[in-house]
Short mmCIF file of C-alpha atoms and ligand atoms in Angstrom, two decimals:
data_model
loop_
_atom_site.label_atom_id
_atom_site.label_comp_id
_atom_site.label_asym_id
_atom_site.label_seq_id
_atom_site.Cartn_x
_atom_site.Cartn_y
_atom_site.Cartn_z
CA UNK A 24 125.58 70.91 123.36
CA UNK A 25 122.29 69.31 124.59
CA UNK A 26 124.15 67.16 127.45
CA UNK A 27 125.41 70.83 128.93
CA UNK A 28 121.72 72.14 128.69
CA UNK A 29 120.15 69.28 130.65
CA UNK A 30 123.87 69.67 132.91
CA UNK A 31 123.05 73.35 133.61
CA UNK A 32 119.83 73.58 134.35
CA UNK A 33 120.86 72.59 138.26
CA UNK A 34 122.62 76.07 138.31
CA UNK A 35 120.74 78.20 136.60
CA UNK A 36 119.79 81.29 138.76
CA UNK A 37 116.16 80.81 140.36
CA UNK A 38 115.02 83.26 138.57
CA UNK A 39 116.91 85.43 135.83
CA UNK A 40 114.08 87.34 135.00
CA UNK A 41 114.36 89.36 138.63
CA UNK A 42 118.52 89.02 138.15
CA UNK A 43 118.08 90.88 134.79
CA UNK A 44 115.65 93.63 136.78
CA UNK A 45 118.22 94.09 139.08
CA UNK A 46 121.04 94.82 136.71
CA UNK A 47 118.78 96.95 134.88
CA UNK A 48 118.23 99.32 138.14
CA UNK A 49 121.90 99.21 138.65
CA UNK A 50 123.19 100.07 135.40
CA UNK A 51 120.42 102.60 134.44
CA UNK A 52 122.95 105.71 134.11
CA UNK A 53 125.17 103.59 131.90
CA UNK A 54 122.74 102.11 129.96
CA UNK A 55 120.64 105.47 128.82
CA UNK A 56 123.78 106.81 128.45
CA UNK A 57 124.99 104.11 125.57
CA UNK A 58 121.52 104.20 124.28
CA UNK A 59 121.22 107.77 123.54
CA UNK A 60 124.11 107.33 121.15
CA UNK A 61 122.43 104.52 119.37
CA UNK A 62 120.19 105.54 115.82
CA UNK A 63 116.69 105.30 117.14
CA UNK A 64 117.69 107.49 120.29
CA UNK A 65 120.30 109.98 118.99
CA UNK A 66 118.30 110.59 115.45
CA UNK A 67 115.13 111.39 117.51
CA UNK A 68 116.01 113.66 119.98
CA UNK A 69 118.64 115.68 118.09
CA UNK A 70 118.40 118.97 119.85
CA UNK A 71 119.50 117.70 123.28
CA UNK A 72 121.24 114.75 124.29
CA UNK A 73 120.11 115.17 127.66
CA UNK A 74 116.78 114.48 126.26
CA UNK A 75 117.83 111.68 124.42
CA UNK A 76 119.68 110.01 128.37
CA UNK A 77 116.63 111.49 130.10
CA UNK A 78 113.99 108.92 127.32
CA UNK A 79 116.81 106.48 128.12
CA UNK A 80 116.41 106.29 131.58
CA UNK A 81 112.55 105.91 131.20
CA UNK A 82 113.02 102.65 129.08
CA UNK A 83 115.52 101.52 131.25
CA UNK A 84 113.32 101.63 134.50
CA UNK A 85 110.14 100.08 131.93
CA UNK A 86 112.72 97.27 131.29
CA UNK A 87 113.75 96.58 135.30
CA UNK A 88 110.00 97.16 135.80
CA UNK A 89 108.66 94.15 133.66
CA UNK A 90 111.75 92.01 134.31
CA UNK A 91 111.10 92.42 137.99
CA UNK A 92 107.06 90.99 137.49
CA UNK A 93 109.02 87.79 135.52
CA UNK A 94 107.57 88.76 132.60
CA UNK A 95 109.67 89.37 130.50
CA UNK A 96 107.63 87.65 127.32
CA UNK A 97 104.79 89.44 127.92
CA UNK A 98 104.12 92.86 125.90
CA UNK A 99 101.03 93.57 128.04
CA UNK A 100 102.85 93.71 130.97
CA UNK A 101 102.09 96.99 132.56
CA UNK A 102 105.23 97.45 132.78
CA UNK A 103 105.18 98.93 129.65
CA UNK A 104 102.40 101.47 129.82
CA UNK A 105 104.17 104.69 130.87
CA UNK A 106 106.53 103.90 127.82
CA UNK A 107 104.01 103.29 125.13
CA UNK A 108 103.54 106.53 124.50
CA UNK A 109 106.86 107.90 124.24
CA UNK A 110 107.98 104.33 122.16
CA UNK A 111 105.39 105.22 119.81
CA UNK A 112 106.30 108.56 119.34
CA UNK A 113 109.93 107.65 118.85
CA UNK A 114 109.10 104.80 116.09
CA UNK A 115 106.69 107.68 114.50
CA UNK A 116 109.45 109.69 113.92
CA UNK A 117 111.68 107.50 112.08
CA UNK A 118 108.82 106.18 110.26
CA UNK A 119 108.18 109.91 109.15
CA UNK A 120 111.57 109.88 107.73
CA UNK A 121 110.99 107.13 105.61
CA UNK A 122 112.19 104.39 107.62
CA UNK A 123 110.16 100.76 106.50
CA UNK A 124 108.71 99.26 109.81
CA UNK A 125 111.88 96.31 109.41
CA UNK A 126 114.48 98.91 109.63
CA UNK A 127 112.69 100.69 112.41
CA UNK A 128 112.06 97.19 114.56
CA UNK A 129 116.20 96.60 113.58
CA UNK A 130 116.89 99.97 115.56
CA UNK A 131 115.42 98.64 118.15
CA UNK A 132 117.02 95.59 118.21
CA UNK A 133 120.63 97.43 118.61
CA UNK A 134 119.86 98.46 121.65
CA UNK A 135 120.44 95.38 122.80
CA UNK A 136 123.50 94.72 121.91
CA UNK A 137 125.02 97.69 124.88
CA UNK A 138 122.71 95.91 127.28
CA UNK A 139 124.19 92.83 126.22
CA UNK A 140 127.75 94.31 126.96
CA UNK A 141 127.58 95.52 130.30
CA UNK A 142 125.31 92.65 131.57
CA UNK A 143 128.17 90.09 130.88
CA UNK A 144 130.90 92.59 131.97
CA UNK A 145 128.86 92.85 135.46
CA UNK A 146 129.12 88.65 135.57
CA UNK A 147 132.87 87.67 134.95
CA UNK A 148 133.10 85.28 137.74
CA UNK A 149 129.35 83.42 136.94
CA UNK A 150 129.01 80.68 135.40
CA UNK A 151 128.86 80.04 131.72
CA UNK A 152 125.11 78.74 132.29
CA UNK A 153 124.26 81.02 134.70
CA UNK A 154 125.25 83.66 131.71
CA UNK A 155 123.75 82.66 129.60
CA UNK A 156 120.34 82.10 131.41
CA UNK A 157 120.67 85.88 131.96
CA UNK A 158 121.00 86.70 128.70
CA UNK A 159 118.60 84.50 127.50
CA UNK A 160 116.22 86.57 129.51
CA UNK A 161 117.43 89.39 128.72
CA UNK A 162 117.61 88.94 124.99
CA UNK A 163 113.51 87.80 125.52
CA UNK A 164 113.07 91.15 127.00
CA UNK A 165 114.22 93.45 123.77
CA UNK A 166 112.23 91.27 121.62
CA UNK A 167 109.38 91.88 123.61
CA UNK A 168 110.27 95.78 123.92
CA UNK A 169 110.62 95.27 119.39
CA UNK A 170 107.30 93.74 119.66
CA UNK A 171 105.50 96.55 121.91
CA UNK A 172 107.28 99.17 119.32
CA UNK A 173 105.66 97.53 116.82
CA UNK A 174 102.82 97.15 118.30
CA UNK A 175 102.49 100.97 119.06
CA UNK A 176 103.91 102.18 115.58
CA UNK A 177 101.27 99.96 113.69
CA UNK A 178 98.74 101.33 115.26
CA UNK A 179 100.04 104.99 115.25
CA UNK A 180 99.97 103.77 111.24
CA UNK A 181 96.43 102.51 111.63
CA UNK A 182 95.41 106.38 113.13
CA UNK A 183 96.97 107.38 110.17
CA UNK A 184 95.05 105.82 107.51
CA UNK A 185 91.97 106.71 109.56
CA UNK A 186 92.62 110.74 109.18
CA UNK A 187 93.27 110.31 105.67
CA UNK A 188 90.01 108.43 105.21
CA UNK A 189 88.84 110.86 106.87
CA UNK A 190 89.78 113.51 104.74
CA UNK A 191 88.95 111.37 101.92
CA UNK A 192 85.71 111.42 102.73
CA UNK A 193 85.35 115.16 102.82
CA UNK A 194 87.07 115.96 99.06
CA UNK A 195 85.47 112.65 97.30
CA UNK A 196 81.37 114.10 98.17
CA UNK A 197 81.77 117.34 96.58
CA UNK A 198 77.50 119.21 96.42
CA UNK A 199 77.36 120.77 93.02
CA UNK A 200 75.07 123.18 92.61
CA UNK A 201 73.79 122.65 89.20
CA UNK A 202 70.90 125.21 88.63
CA UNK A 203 68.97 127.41 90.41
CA UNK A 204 67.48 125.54 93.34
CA UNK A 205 68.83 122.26 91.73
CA UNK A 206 71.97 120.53 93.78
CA UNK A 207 73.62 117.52 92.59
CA UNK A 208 76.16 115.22 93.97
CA UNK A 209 78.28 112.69 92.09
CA UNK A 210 78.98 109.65 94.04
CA UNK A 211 81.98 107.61 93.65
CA UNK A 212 83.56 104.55 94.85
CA UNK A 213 82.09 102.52 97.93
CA UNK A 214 79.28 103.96 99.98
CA UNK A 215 79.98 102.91 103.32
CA UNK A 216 78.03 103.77 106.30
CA UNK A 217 80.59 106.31 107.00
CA UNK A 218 80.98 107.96 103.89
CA UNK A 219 77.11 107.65 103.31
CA UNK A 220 77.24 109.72 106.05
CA UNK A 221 79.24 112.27 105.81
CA UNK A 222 77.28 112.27 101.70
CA UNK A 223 74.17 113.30 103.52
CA UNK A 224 75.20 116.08 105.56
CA UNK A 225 76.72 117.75 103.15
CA UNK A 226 73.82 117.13 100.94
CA UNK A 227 71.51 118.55 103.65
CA UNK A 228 73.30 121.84 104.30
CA UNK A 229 73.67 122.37 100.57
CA UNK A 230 69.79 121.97 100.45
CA UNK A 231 69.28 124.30 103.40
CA UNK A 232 71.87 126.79 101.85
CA UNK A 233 71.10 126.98 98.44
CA UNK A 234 67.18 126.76 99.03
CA UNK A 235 67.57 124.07 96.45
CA UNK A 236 64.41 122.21 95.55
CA UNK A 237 65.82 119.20 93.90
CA UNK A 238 68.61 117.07 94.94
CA UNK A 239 70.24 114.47 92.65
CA UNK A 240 72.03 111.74 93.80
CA UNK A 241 74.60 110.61 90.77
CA UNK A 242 75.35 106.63 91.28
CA UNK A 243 77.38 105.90 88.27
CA UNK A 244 80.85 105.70 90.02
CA UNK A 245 79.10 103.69 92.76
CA UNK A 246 80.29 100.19 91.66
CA UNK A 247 78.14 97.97 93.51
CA UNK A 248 74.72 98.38 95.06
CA UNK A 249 73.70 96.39 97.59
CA UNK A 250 71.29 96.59 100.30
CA UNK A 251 73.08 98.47 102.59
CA UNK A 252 74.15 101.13 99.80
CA UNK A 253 70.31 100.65 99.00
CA UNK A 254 70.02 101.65 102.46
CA UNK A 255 72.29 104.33 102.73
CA UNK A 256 70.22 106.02 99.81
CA UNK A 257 66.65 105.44 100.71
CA UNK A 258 67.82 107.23 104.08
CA UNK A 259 69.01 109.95 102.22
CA UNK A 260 66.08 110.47 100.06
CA UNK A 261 63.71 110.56 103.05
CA UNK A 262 66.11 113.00 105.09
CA UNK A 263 66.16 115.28 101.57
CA UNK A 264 62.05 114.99 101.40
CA UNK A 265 61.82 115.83 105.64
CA UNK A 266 63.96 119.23 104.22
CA UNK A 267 61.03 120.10 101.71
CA UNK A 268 63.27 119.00 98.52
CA UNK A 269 62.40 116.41 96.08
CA UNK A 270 65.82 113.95 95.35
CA UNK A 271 66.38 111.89 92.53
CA UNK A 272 68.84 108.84 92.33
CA UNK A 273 70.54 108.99 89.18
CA UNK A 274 73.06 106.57 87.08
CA UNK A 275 72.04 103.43 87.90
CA UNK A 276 73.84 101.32 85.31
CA UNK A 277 71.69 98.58 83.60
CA UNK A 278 73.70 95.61 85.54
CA UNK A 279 72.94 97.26 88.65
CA UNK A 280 69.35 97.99 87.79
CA UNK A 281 68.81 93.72 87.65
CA UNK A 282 71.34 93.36 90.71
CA UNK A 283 68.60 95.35 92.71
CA UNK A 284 65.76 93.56 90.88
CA UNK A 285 67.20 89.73 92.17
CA UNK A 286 67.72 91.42 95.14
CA UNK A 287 64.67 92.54 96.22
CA UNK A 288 65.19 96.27 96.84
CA UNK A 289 62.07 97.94 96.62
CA UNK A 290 63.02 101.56 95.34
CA UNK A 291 59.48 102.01 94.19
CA UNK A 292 59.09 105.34 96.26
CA UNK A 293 62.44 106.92 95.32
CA UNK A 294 62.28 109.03 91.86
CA UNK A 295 64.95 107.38 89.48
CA UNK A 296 66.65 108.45 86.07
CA UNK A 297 68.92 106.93 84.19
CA UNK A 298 71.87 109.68 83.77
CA UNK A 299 72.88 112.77 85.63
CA UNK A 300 71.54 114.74 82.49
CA UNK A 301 67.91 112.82 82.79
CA UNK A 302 67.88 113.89 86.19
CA UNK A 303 68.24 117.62 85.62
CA UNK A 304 66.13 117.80 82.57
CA UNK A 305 63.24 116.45 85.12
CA UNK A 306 64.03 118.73 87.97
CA UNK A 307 64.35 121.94 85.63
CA UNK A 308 60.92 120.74 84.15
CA UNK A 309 59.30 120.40 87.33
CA UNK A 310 60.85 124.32 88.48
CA UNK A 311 59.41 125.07 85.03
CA UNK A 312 62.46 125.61 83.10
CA UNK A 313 62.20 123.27 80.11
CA UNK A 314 64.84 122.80 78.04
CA UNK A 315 64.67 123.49 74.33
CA UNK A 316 65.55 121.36 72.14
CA UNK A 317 66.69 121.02 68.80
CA UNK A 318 65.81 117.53 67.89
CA UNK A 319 62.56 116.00 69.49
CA UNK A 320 62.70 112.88 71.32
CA UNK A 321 66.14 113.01 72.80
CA UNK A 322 64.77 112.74 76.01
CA UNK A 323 65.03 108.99 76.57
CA UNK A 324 67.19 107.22 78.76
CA UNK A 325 70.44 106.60 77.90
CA UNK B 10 97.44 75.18 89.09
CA UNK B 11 96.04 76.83 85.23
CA UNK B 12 96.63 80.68 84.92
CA UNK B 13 92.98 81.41 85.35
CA UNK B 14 93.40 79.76 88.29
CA UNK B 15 96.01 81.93 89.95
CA UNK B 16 94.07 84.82 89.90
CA UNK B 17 90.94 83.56 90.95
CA UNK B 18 91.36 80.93 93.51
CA UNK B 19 91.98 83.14 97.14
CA UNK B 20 91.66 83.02 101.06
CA UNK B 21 90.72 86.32 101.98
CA UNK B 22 89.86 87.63 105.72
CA UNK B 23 86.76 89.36 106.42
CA UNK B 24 87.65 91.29 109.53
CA UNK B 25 87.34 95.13 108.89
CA UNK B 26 85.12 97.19 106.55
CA UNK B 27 88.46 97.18 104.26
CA UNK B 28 88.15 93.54 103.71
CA UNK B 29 84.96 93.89 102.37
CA UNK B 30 86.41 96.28 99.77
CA UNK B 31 88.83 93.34 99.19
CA UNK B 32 86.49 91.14 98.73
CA UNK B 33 84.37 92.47 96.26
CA UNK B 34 87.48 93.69 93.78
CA UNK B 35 88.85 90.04 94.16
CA UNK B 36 85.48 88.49 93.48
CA UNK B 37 84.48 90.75 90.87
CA UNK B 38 88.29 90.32 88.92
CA UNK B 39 87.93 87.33 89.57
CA UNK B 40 84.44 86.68 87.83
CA UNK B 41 85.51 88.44 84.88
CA UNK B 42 89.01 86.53 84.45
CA UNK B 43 86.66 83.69 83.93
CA UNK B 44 84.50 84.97 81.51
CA UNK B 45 81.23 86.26 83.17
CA UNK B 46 79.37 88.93 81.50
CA UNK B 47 78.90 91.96 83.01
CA UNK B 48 75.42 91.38 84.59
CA UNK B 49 76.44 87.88 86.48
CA UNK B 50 79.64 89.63 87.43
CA UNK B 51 77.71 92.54 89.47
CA UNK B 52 74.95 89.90 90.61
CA UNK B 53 78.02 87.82 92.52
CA UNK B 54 79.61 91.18 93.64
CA UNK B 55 76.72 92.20 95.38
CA UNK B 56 76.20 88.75 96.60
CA UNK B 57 79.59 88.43 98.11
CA UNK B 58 79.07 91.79 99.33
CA UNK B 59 76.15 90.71 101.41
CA UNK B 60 77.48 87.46 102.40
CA UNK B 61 80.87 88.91 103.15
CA UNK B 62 79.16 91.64 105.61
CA UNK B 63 76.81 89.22 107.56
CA UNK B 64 80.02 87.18 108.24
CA UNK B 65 81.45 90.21 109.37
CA UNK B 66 78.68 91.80 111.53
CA UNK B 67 76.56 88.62 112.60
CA UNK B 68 79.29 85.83 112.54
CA UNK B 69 81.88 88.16 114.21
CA UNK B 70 84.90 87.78 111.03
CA UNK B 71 85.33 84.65 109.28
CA UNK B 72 87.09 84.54 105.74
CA UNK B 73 85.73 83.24 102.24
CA UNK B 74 87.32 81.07 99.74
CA UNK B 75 87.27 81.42 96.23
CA UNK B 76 87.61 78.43 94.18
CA UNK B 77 87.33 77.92 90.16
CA UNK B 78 85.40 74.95 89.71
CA UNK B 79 84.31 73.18 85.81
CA UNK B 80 81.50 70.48 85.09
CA UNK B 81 83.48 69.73 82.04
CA UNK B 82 81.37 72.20 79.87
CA UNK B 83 81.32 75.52 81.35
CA UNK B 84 83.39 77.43 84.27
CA UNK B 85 82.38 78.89 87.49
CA UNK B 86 83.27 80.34 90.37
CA UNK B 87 82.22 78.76 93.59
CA UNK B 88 82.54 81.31 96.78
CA UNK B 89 82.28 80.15 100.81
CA UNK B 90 81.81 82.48 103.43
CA UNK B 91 82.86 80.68 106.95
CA UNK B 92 82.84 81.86 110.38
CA UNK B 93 82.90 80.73 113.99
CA UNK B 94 80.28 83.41 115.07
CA UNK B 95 77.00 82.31 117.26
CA UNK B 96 75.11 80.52 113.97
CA UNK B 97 71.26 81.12 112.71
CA UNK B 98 69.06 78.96 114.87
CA UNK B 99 65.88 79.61 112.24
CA UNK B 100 67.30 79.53 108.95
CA UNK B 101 64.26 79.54 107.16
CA UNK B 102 62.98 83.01 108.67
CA UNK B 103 66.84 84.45 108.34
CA UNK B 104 66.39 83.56 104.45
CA UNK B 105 62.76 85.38 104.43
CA UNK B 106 62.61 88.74 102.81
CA UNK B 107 62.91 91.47 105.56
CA UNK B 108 63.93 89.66 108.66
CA UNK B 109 66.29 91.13 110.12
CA UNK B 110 68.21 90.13 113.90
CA UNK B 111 70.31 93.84 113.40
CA UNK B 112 68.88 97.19 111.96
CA UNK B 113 69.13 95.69 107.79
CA UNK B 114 66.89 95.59 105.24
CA UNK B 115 66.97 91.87 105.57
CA UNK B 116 67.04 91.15 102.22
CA UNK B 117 71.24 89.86 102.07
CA UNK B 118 70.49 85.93 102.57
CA UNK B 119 67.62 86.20 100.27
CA UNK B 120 69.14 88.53 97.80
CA UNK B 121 72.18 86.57 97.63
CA UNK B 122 70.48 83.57 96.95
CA UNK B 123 68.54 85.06 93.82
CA UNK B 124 71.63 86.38 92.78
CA UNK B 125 73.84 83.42 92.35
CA UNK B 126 72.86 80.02 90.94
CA UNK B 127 73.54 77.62 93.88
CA UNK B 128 72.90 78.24 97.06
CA UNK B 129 73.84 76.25 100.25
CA UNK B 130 74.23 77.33 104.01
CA UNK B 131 75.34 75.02 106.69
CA UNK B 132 74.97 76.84 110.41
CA UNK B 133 75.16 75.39 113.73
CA UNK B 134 74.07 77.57 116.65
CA UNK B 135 77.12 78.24 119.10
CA UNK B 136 79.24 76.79 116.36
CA UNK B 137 78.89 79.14 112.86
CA UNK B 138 77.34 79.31 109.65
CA UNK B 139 79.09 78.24 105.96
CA UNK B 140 77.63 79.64 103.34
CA UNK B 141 78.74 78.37 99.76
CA UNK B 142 77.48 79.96 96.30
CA UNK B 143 78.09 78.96 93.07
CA UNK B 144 77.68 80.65 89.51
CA UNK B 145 78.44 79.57 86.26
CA UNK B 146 79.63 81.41 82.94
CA UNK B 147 77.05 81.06 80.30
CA UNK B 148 79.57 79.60 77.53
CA UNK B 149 82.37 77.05 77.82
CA UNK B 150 85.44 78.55 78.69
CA UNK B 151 88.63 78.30 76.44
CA UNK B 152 90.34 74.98 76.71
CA UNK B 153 92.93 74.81 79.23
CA UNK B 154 93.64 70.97 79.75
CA UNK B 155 90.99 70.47 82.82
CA UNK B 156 90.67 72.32 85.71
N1 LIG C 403 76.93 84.60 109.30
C1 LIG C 403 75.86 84.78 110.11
N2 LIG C 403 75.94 84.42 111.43
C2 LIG C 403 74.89 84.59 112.26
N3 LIG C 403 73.70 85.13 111.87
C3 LIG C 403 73.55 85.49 110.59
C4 LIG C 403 74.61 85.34 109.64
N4 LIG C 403 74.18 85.79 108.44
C5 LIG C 403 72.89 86.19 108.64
N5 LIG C 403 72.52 86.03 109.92
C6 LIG C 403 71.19 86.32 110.49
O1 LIG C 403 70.25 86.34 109.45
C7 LIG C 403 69.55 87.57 109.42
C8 LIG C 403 69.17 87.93 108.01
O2 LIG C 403 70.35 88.22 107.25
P1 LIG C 403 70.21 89.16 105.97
O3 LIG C 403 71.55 89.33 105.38
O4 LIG C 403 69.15 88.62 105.10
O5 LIG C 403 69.69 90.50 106.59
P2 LIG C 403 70.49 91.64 107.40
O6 LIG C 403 71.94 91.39 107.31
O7 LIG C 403 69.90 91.70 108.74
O8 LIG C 403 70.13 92.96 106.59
P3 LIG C 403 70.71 93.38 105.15
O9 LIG C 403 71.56 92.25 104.67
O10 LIG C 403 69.52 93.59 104.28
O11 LIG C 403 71.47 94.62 105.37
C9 LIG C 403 70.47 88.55 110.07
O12 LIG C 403 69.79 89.65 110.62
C10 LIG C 403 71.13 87.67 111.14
O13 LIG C 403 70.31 87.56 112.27
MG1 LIG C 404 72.97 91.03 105.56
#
């Protein structure tokens, strides 16, 4: 085995890369034509089969193009561009249908196994190293075509995750109005910039719509504070107290309340209470709506 | 390897806002799998949290270690934040109380350090910064033949 490697490197072609571009130009019809019977062809483009041959042809000459530049390891060749698109689209599809990534990236691979076919049919009087260099490269190629599917579909997956963030965003910072010029909104889970974000503007509108006076901001669910939460809050009490409201940071759970102690938040400003009930018993008070009640000093902090 | 062990010693990336979520759940399951109350366990949360984001926004991504480590009486859980990200060339004004290189509060190195129980950072300019805290559970932890 090894002495024939060292033997055949003396005939190998100059350079298979451009041998493999070649046959790729050559055999385009043949090729899109075996491909769009193949699963990740024929199961996306079901209406047509023209349409199927026609996104054939376009990987086809993608193929030739980056095998003509010698490159055909490289997944950034630009070779590749006008195909990313449509690649991604085509590995979105079968994703949709519930395909894992592994069975998606082994759909690709059978494409090369009709490539494979004609190229050695096209070579029946080469040499058995001078086959196999072209295969070599050509084998390279489809891996690197797997890898720029990949590529595309992970990050047609990261896009995904980002819109339903997105959305997440919007249903986790629901305003509730609570009283009468009193707006409250319970915070939970991590209180990133973005989300911190998105907490104020709803808060802000809510305060412009409802007229409210008070705005509480309910921390409980928040499970850590630290100084960029800290932050993200003190920005949103100022931005509450530019609008002409008063806001008051509520639920901040005895661990937490030493966490920001050791860690030097100064929240001295910012009106505090230690539940979501506290909170509105103080704002009512201040609009001048006390609450009655039936056993006296049940005011104190929970 | 002891069971506590498995689930507290980790290699974790800090790359993306997501690993910072990551993080803090590992550090904070981890801190109670070893038997810190609930205060210690927020205090090195929020410490990781700030250490984890600095090597994230200042030293470009990096990745911490946890590690379970014993002085033969009580457990603890050592933590070290490492990147290759341009390093602190005044250390003792990045530790200062609002000092700040970005648009912070600058109070993450200093909190941190109040927060935890030992406290060491190691940064090279051009090279990158190591930091490495350390807190310990207030009893002795079950016997488990040695750590
Ligand atoms: N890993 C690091 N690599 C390089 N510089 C760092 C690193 N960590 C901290 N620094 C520098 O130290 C300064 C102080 O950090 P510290 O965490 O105290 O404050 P901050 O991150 O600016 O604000 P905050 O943490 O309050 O949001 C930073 O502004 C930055 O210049
Ligand atoms: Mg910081």
């Amino acid at each position: 085995m090894a002495e024939h490697e060292t033997a055949a490197r003396h005939r190998t072609p100059e350079n298979p890369g451009s041998e493999v571009g070649a046959f790729l130009r050559r055999r385009r019809e043949q090729l899109a034509q075996r491909w769009a019977d193949e699963p990740l062809f024929r199961t996306v483009f079901t209406v047509a089969r023209d349409e199927a041959v026609e996104a054939g042809r376009v990987v086809v000459d993608a193929l030739a193009q980056v095998a003509g530049h010698g490159r055909v390891e490289d997944p950034a060749d630009p070779g590749f561009t006008v195909v990313r698109e449509q690649l991604s689209r085509m590995a979105a599809a079968r994703a949709r249908t519930g395909l894992t990534p592994s069975r998606v990236s082994t759909e690709v691979d059978a494409l090369r196994v009709p490539a494979d076919e004609l190229l050695v049919a096209e070579l029946p009087d080469a040499s058995a190293e001078h086959v196999r260099a072209c295969t070599t490269a050509l084998t390279v190629l489809m891996g690197t075509l797997r890898l720029v599917v990949m590529e595309t579909a992970l990050s047609e997956g990261e896009a995904l995750i980002d819109r339903q963030r997105l959305q997440l965003l919007e249903v986790a910072t629901p305003v509730i109005r609570l009283w009468d010029g009193i707006v409250a909104v319970p915070l939970i889970g991590t209180l990133d910039s973005a989300r911190s974000q998105v907490v104020m503007e709803t808060l802000l509108e809510s305060v412009v719509d409802q007229q409210a006076r008070f705005a509480i901001l309910d921390i409980t669910g928040v499970p850590t504070v630290d100084s960029l939460v800290a932050q993200h809050l003190m920005k949103t009490v100022a931005a509450v107290r530019l609008m002409g409201a008063e806001c008051v940071v509520s639920g901040i759970r005895p661990a937490i309340a030493q966490t920001i102690v050791h860690l030097g938040l100064d929240l001295g400003t910012v009106i505090t209470r230690a539940s979501l009930a506290d909170a509105l018993g103080y704002a009512l008070r201040r609009l001048g709506a006390d609450i009655v009640r039936a056993a006296p000093g049940g005011a104190q902090a929970r | 390897m002891s069971a506590a062990a498995a689930g507290v010693e980790a290699r974790l990336p800090i790359r993306s806002d997501l690993d910072l979520v990551r993080v803090r759940q590992h550090v904070r399951q981890a801190s109670a799998t070893l038997g810190f109350g609930l205060v210690e366990q927020t205090k090195l949360v929020t410490a990781a949290s700030e250490l984890a984001r600095n090597t994230l926004v200042y030293g470009g991504g990096g990745e911490v270690e946890a590690t379970m480590v014993g002085d033969g009486r009580r457990a603890g859980l050592r933590l070290t934040f490492s990147d290759r990200g341009p390093g602190i060339p005044d250390l003792e004004r990045a530790l200062s109380d609002g000092y700040t290189s970005g648009v912070g509060l600058g109070l993450g190195l200093g909190g941190a350090r109040r927060l935890v129980h030992e406290f060491a950072i190691d940064s090279t300019p051009g090279v990158g910064t190591t930091v490495t805290v350390t807190s310990w559970t207030a009893r002795a932890p079950r016997p488990r033949g040695g750590f």
